[in-house]
Amino acid sequence: ETFGAVSPAEFIPLAENTDLIQPLGKWVLYSACEQAANWRRQGYPDIRVAVNISPVQFRHGDLVEIVSDTLAVTGLPAENLEIEITESALLENIQLALTTLNELRTLGVCLAIDDFGTGYSSLSYLSEFPFDVLKIDKSFTDRVIKDKHCRALTTGIIELAHNLDMRVVCEGVELSEQKEFLRVHNCDNGQGYLFSKPLPYSQFIEYLQEHPTN
């Protein structure tokens, strides 16, 4: 039976529940790093590729070894890889999370906390984790124009992250009004359909050529 395009929201939970997430996660990490390394060798703009890590992968215990081996095999510099981890993965086992993140930081990869604000955020724990990037969840972006409480939370998160020496990315930016609000309040980067929808390989190459990174 053919299903056509299937959303990650559907197949990721299935992969996690059937132990397929480990080989799938390794393949995604390798493929992303290999492609980024190839782009560098071909002279395309030097970009950082971000890879989401499932909580199941994170608590498996061999993530650092997998990342290290992948970087060695593909030849991608560690600083060109960003590992994105959700709050829920961190709070399941604080000590394991701290050990794993510190070892990943030693490798030189960039660390991002993803979908911030959707889980049971602990500010005390946030100050202990060695993150470089904090990504504000789309649910905040959706309400930031019309909801004053959401605006207050969003600006507070941005200021908090900057005081903790983290760069801030706001997810799900779809409107120019959202972009302007984030710009005025010193959000470092925006991510969303306002800038680009997900692109197939050939179109992304064109995007890279038209939008040099710095």
PDB file of C-alpha atoms in Angstrom:
ATOM      1  CA  GLU A   1       0.000   0.000   0.000  1.00  0.00           C
ATOM      2  CA  THR A   2       1.268   3.474  -0.910  1.00  0.00           C
ATOM      3  CA  PHE A   3       0.654   6.345   1.490  1.00  0.00           C
ATOM      4  CA  GLY A   4       2.448   9.178  -0.310  1.00  0.00           C
ATOM      5  CA  ALA A   5       4.086  11.860   1.805  1.00  0.00           C
ATOM      6  CA  VAL A   6       3.825  11.062   5.533  1.00  0.00           C
ATOM      7  CA  SER A   7       4.356  13.739   8.188  1.00  0.00           C
ATOM      8  CA  PRO A   8       7.180  13.253  10.722  1.00  0.00           C
ATOM      9  CA  ALA A   9       4.492  13.771  13.372  1.00  0.00           C
ATOM     10  CA  GLU A  10       3.117  10.402  12.246  1.00  0.00           C
ATOM     11  CA  PHE A  11       6.172   8.273  11.470  1.00  0.00           C
ATOM     12  CA  ILE A  12       8.564   9.460  14.227  1.00  0.00           C
ATOM     13  CA  PRO A  13       6.364   8.206  17.127  1.00  0.00           C
ATOM     14  CA  LEU A  14       5.949   4.914  15.253  1.00  0.00           C
ATOM     15  CA  ALA A  15       9.716   4.612  14.804  1.00  0.00           C
ATOM     16  CA  GLU A  16      10.281   5.380  18.486  1.00  0.00           C
ATOM     17  CA  ASN A  17       7.779   2.754  19.600  1.00  0.00           C
ATOM     18  CA  THR A  18       9.235   0.018  17.381  1.00  0.00           C
ATOM     19  CA  ASP A  19      12.958   0.635  18.036  1.00  0.00           C
ATOM     20  CA  LEU A  20      13.468   1.796  14.458  1.00  0.00           C
ATOM     21  CA  ILE A  21      14.435   5.264  15.649  1.00  0.00           C
ATOM     22  CA  GLN A  22      18.046   4.212  16.314  1.00  0.00           C
ATOM     23  CA  PRO A  23      18.954   3.126  12.753  1.00  0.00           C
ATOM     24  CA  LEU A  24      16.741   5.866  11.300  1.00  0.00           C
ATOM     25  CA  GLY A  25      18.382   8.508  13.492  1.00  0.00           C
ATOM     26  CA  LYS A  26      21.886   7.340  12.567  1.00  0.00           C
ATOM     27  CA  TRP A  27      21.000   7.421   8.870  1.00  0.00           C
ATOM     28  CA  VAL A  28      19.544  10.944   9.125  1.00  0.00           C
ATOM     29  CA  LEU A  29      22.599  12.219  11.007  1.00  0.00           C
ATOM     30  CA  TYR A  30      25.020  10.632   8.546  1.00  0.00           C
ATOM     31  CA  SER A  31      23.092  11.820   5.484  1.00  0.00           C
ATOM     32  CA  ALA A  32      22.892  15.400   6.758  1.00  0.00           C
ATOM     33  CA  CYS A  33      26.591  15.539   7.659  1.00  0.00           C
ATOM     34  CA  GLU A  34      27.678  13.899   4.409  1.00  0.00           C
ATOM     35  CA  GLN A  35      25.650  16.350   2.339  1.00  0.00           C
ATOM     36  CA  ALA A  36      26.904  19.375   4.289  1.00  0.00           C
ATOM     37  CA  ALA A  37      30.502  18.160   3.890  1.00  0.00           C
ATOM     38  CA  ASN A  38      29.980  17.700   0.153  1.00  0.00           C
ATOM     39  CA  TRP A  39      28.590  21.225  -0.174  1.00  0.00           C
ATOM     40  CA  ARG A  40      31.684  22.579   1.568  1.00  0.00           C
ATOM     41  CA  ARG A  41      33.978  20.646  -0.756  1.00  0.00           C
ATOM     42  CA  GLN A  42      32.022  21.935  -3.781  1.00  0.00           C
ATOM     43  CA  GLY A  43      32.482  25.526  -2.659  1.00  0.00           C
ATOM     44  CA  TYR A  44      28.939  26.293  -1.565  1.00  0.00           C
ATOM     45  CA  PRO A  45      28.398  28.684   1.353  1.00  0.00           C
ATOM     46  CA  ASP A  46      29.707  27.343   4.638  1.00  0.00           C
ATOM     47  CA  ILE A  47      26.503  26.485   6.492  1.00  0.00           C
ATOM     48  CA  ARG A  48      25.642  24.742   9.737  1.00  0.00           C
ATOM     49  CA  VAL A  49      23.309  21.773   9.386  1.00  0.00           C
ATOM     50  CA  ALA A  50      20.876  21.109  12.243  1.00  0.00           C
ATOM     51  CA  VAL A  51      19.776  17.574  13.147  1.00  0.00           C
ATOM     52  CA  ASN A  52      16.961  16.792  15.583  1.00  0.00           C
ATOM     53  CA  ILE A  53      17.680  14.043  18.099  1.00  0.00           C
ATOM     54  CA  SER A  54      14.802  11.950  19.439  1.00  0.00           C
ATOM     55  CA  PRO A  55      14.514  11.576  23.234  1.00  0.00           C
ATOM     56  CA  VAL A  56      14.831   7.821  22.652  1.00  0.00           C
ATOM     57  CA  GLN A  57      18.153   8.345  20.847  1.00  0.00           C
ATOM     58  CA  PHE A  58      19.329  10.752  23.525  1.00  0.00           C
ATOM     59  CA  ARG A  59      18.791   8.367  26.438  1.00  0.00           C
ATOM     60  CA  HIS A  60      20.215   5.366  24.574  1.00  0.00           C
ATOM     61  CA  GLY A  61      23.687   6.267  25.804  1.00  0.00           C
ATOM     62  CA  ASP A  62      25.774   6.070  22.628  1.00  0.00           C
ATOM     63  CA  LEU A  63      24.912   9.429  21.028  1.00  0.00           C
ATOM     64  CA  VAL A  64      28.355  10.966  21.587  1.00  0.00           C
ATOM     65  CA  GLU A  65      30.093   8.006  19.956  1.00  0.00           C
ATOM     66  CA  ILE A  66      27.683   8.080  17.004  1.00  0.00           C
ATOM     67  CA  VAL A  67      28.184  11.817  16.451  1.00  0.00           C
ATOM     68  CA  SER A  68      31.959  11.530  16.764  1.00  0.00           C
ATOM     69  CA  ASP A  69      32.137   8.622  14.308  1.00  0.00           C
ATOM     70  CA  THR A  70      29.839  10.397  11.843  1.00  0.00           C
ATOM     71  CA  LEU A  71      31.960  13.548  11.844  1.00  0.00           C
ATOM     72  CA  ALA A  72      35.123  11.493  11.352  1.00  0.00           C
ATOM     73  CA  VAL A  73      33.691   9.485   8.439  1.00  0.00           C
ATOM     74  CA  THR A  74      32.068  12.410   6.614  1.00  0.00           C
ATOM     75  CA  GLY A  75      34.835  14.947   7.274  1.00  0.00           C
ATOM     76  CA  LEU A  76      32.372  17.628   8.408  1.00  0.00           C
ATOM     77  CA  PRO A  77      33.915  20.045  10.933  1.00  0.00           C
ATOM     78  CA  ALA A  78      32.179  19.751  14.306  1.00  0.00           C
ATOM     79  CA  GLU A  79      31.245  23.446  14.335  1.00  0.00           C
ATOM     80  CA  ASN A  80      29.163  22.865  11.197  1.00  0.00           C
ATOM     81  CA  LEU A  81      26.834  20.466  13.005  1.00  0.00           C
ATOM     82  CA  GLU A  82      24.037  21.586  15.316  1.00  0.00           C
ATOM     83  CA  ILE A  83      22.349  18.982  17.520  1.00  0.00           C
ATOM     84  CA  GLU A  84      18.772  19.911  18.504  1.00  0.00           C
ATOM     85  CA  ILE A  85      17.285  18.367  21.640  1.00  0.00           C
ATOM     86  CA  THR A  86      13.861  18.936  23.198  1.00  0.00           C
ATOM     87  CA  GLU A  87      13.205  19.820  26.829  1.00  0.00           C
ATOM     88  CA  SER A  88      11.492  16.486  27.473  1.00  0.00           C
ATOM     89  CA  ALA A  89      14.667  14.576  26.609  1.00  0.00           C
ATOM     90  CA  LEU A  90      16.666  16.616  29.110  1.00  0.00           C
ATOM     91  CA  LEU A  91      14.393  16.250  32.089  1.00  0.00           C
ATOM     92  CA  GLU A  92      14.047  12.462  31.944  1.00  0.00           C
ATOM     93  CA  ASN A  93      17.547  12.001  33.358  1.00  0.00           C
ATOM     94  CA  ILE A  94      19.294  15.204  34.363  1.00  0.00           C
ATOM     95  CA  GLN A  95      22.687  13.646  35.088  1.00  0.00           C
ATOM     96  CA  LEU A  96      22.779  11.699  31.825  1.00  0.00           C
ATOM     97  CA  ALA A  97      21.729  14.828  29.956  1.00  0.00           C
ATOM     98  CA  LEU A  98      24.480  16.925  31.532  1.00  0.00           C
ATOM     99  CA  THR A  99      27.142  14.299  30.846  1.00  0.00           C
ATOM    100  CA  THR A 100      26.044  13.789  27.243  1.00  0.00           C
ATOM    101  CA  LEU A 101      25.777  17.504  26.459  1.00  0.00           C
ATOM    102  CA  ASN A 102      29.163  18.280  27.976  1.00  0.00           C
ATOM    103  CA  GLU A 103      30.775  15.492  25.951  1.00  0.00           C
ATOM    104  CA  LEU A 104      29.096  16.777  22.774  1.00  0.00           C
ATOM    105  CA  ARG A 105      30.339  20.272  23.607  1.00  0.00           C
ATOM    106  CA  THR A 106      33.860  18.836  23.945  1.00  0.00           C
ATOM    107  CA  LEU A 107      33.529  17.475  20.403  1.00  0.00           C
ATOM    108  CA  GLY A 108      32.876  21.044  19.264  1.00  0.00           C
ATOM    109  CA  VAL A 109      29.330  20.669  17.934  1.00  0.00           C
ATOM    110  CA  CYS A 110      26.704  23.383  18.431  1.00  0.00           C
ATOM    111  CA  LEU A 111      23.928  22.501  20.905  1.00  0.00           C
ATOM    112  CA  ALA A 112      20.353  23.765  20.658  1.00  0.00           C
ATOM    113  CA  ILE A 113      17.371  23.296  22.945  1.00  0.00           C
ATOM    114  CA  ASP A 114      14.383  22.826  20.639  1.00  0.00           C
ATOM    115  CA  ASP A 115      10.696  23.743  21.048  1.00  0.00           C
ATOM    116  CA  PHE A 116      11.421  25.709  24.207  1.00  0.00           C
ATOM    117  CA  GLY A 117       8.308  26.553  26.210  1.00  0.00           C
ATOM    118  CA  THR A 118       6.251  23.471  25.362  1.00  0.00           C
ATOM    119  CA  GLY A 119       7.411  21.258  28.219  1.00  0.00           C
ATOM    120  CA  TYR A 120       7.961  21.694  31.929  1.00  0.00           C
ATOM    121  CA  SER A 121      10.606  24.362  31.560  1.00  0.00           C
ATOM    122  CA  SER A 122      13.000  24.549  34.483  1.00  0.00           C
ATOM    123  CA  LEU A 123      15.008  27.740  34.548  1.00  0.00           C
ATOM    124  CA  SER A 124      17.405  26.365  37.143  1.00  0.00           C
ATOM    125  CA  TYR A 125      18.235  23.396  34.902  1.00  0.00           C
ATOM    126  CA  LEU A 126      18.499  25.657  31.856  1.00  0.00           C
ATOM    127  CA  SER A 127      21.354  27.533  33.481  1.00  0.00           C
ATOM    128  CA  GLU A 128      23.287  24.267  33.936  1.00  0.00           C
ATOM    129  CA  PHE A 129      23.009  22.890  30.413  1.00  0.00           C
ATOM    130  CA  PRO A 130      25.737  24.024  27.968  1.00  0.00           C
ATOM    131  CA  PHE A 131      23.465  25.158  25.139  1.00  0.00           C
ATOM    132  CA  ASP A 132      24.527  27.559  22.403  1.00  0.00           C
ATOM    133  CA  VAL A 133      21.055  28.099  20.927  1.00  0.00           C
ATOM    134  CA  LEU A 134      17.530  28.341  22.344  1.00  0.00           C
ATOM    135  CA  LYS A 135      14.687  27.785  19.891  1.00  0.00           C
ATOM    136  CA  ILE A 136      11.353  29.313  20.927  1.00  0.00           C
ATOM    137  CA  ASP A 137       8.429  27.082  19.993  1.00  0.00           C
ATOM    138  CA  LYS A 138       6.031  28.013  17.187  1.00  0.00           C
ATOM    139  CA  SER A 139       3.129  28.164  19.652  1.00  0.00           C
ATOM    140  CA  PHE A 140       4.606  31.429  20.973  1.00  0.00           C
ATOM    141  CA  THR A 141       5.141  32.856  17.493  1.00  0.00           C
ATOM    142  CA  ASP A 142       1.525  32.124  16.521  1.00  0.00           C
ATOM    143  CA  ARG A 143       0.204  34.282  19.389  1.00  0.00           C
ATOM    144  CA  VAL A 144       2.877  36.940  19.712  1.00  0.00           C
ATOM    145  CA  ILE A 145       0.978  39.640  17.782  1.00  0.00           C
ATOM    146  CA  LYS A 146      -2.439  39.399  19.467  1.00  0.00           C
ATOM    147  CA  ASP A 147      -1.666  38.032  22.934  1.00  0.00           C
ATOM    148  CA  LYS A 148       0.047  40.461  25.321  1.00  0.00           C
ATOM    149  CA  HIS A 149       0.907  37.711  27.781  1.00  0.00           C
ATOM    150  CA  CYS A 150       2.584  35.736  25.006  1.00  0.00           C
ATOM    151  CA  ARG A 151       4.510  38.853  23.985  1.00  0.00           C
ATOM    152  CA  ALA A 152       5.737  39.284  27.544  1.00  0.00           C
ATOM    153  CA  LEU A 153       6.835  35.649  27.759  1.00  0.00           C
ATOM    154  CA  THR A 154       8.570  35.772  24.388  1.00  0.00           C
ATOM    155  CA  THR A 155      10.532  38.934  25.137  1.00  0.00           C
ATOM    156  CA  GLY A 156      11.412  37.525  28.568  1.00  0.00           C
ATOM    157  CA  ILE A 157      12.717  34.284  27.048  1.00  0.00           C
ATOM    158  CA  ILE A 158      14.839  36.222  24.549  1.00  0.00           C
ATOM    159  CA  GLU A 159      16.379  38.359  27.292  1.00  0.00           C
ATOM    160  CA  LEU A 160      16.941  35.335  29.541  1.00  0.00           C
ATOM    161  CA  ALA A 161      18.650  33.374  26.771  1.00  0.00           C
ATOM    162  CA  HIS A 162      20.917  36.287  25.894  1.00  0.00           C
ATOM    163  CA  ASN A 163      21.895  36.675  29.542  1.00  0.00           C
ATOM    164  CA  LEU A 164      22.848  32.990  29.487  1.00  0.00           C
ATOM    165  CA  ASP A 165      24.996  33.630  26.379  1.00  0.00           C
ATOM    166  CA  MET A 166      22.669  31.768  24.034  1.00  0.00           C
ATOM    167  CA  ARG A 167      21.576  32.745  20.549  1.00  0.00           C
ATOM    168  CA  VAL A 168      17.789  32.783  20.064  1.00  0.00           C
ATOM    169  CA  VAL A 169      15.862  31.333  17.126  1.00  0.00           C
ATOM    170  CA  CYS A 170      12.089  31.785  16.908  1.00  0.00           C
ATOM    171  CA  GLU A 171      10.297  28.971  15.091  1.00  0.00           C
ATOM    172  CA  GLY A 172       7.245  29.170  12.853  1.00  0.00           C
ATOM    173  CA  VAL A 173       7.611  32.725  11.556  1.00  0.00           C
ATOM    174  CA  GLU A 174       4.979  33.136   8.846  1.00  0.00           C
ATOM    175  CA  LEU A 175       3.986  36.811   8.967  1.00  0.00           C
ATOM    176  CA  SER A 176       6.004  39.980   8.432  1.00  0.00           C
ATOM    177  CA  GLU A 177       4.444  41.383  11.637  1.00  0.00           C
ATOM    178  CA  GLN A 178       5.936  38.500  13.605  1.00  0.00           C
ATOM    179  CA  LYS A 179       9.304  39.057  11.984  1.00  0.00           C
ATOM    180  CA  GLU A 180       9.257  42.763  12.842  1.00  0.00           C
ATOM    181  CA  PHE A 181       8.273  42.107  16.470  1.00  0.00           C
ATOM    182  CA  LEU A 182      11.157  39.647  16.854  1.00  0.00           C
ATOM    183  CA  ARG A 183      13.587  42.025  15.156  1.00  0.00           C
ATOM    184  CA  VAL A 184      12.635  44.891  17.466  1.00  0.00           C
ATOM    185  CA  HIS A 185      13.081  42.649  20.508  1.00  0.00           C
ATOM    186  CA  ASN A 186      16.529  41.424  19.434  1.00  0.00           C
ATOM    187  CA  CYS A 187      15.719  37.845  18.476  1.00  0.00           C
ATOM    188  CA  ASP A 188      18.801  36.620  16.612  1.00  0.00           C
ATOM    189  CA  ASN A 189      17.144  34.484  13.936  1.00  0.00           C
ATOM    190  CA  GLY A 190      13.748  33.452  12.632  1.00  0.00           C
ATOM    191  CA  GLN A 191      12.740  30.141  11.105  1.00  0.00           C
ATOM    192  CA  GLY A 192       9.576  29.559   9.133  1.00  0.00           C
ATOM    193  CA  TYR A 193       7.580  29.742   5.930  1.00  0.00           C
ATOM    194  CA  LEU A 194       8.012  33.517   5.690  1.00  0.00           C
ATOM    195  CA  PHE A 195      11.624  32.840   4.727  1.00  0.00           C
ATOM    196  CA  SER A 196      11.239  29.528   2.904  1.00  0.00           C
ATOM    197  CA  LYS A 197       9.165  26.375   2.857  1.00  0.00           C
ATOM    198  CA  PRO A 198      10.968  23.017   2.972  1.00  0.00           C
ATOM    199  CA  LEU A 199      12.746  22.598  -0.352  1.00  0.00           C
ATOM    200  CA  PRO A 200      13.825  19.603  -2.436  1.00  0.00           C
ATOM    201  CA  TYR A 201      17.537  19.250  -3.077  1.00  0.00           C
ATOM    202  CA  SER A 202      17.693  21.032  -6.450  1.00  0.00           C
ATOM    203  CA  GLN A 203      15.730  24.051  -5.248  1.00  0.00           C
ATOM    204  CA  PHE A 204      17.781  24.265  -2.060  1.00  0.00           C
ATOM    205  CA  ILE A 205      20.972  24.462  -4.117  1.00  0.00           C
ATOM    206  CA  GLU A 206      19.471  27.456  -5.931  1.00  0.00           C
ATOM    207  CA  TYR A 207      18.533  28.981  -2.573  1.00  0.00           C
ATOM    208  CA  LEU A 208      22.105  28.559  -1.314  1.00  0.00           C
ATOM    209  CA  GLN A 209      23.453  30.312  -4.387  1.00  0.00           C
ATOM    210  CA  GLU A 210      20.995  33.195  -4.045  1.00  0.00           C
ATOM    211  CA  HIS A 211      21.334  33.606  -0.260  1.00  0.00           C
ATOM    212  CA  PRO A 212      25.026  33.445   0.740  1.00  0.00           C
ATOM    213  CA  THR A 213      25.555  32.841   4.450  1.00  0.00           C
ATOM    214  CA  ASN A 214      28.012  34.686   6.658  1.00  0.00           C
TER     215      ASN A 214
END
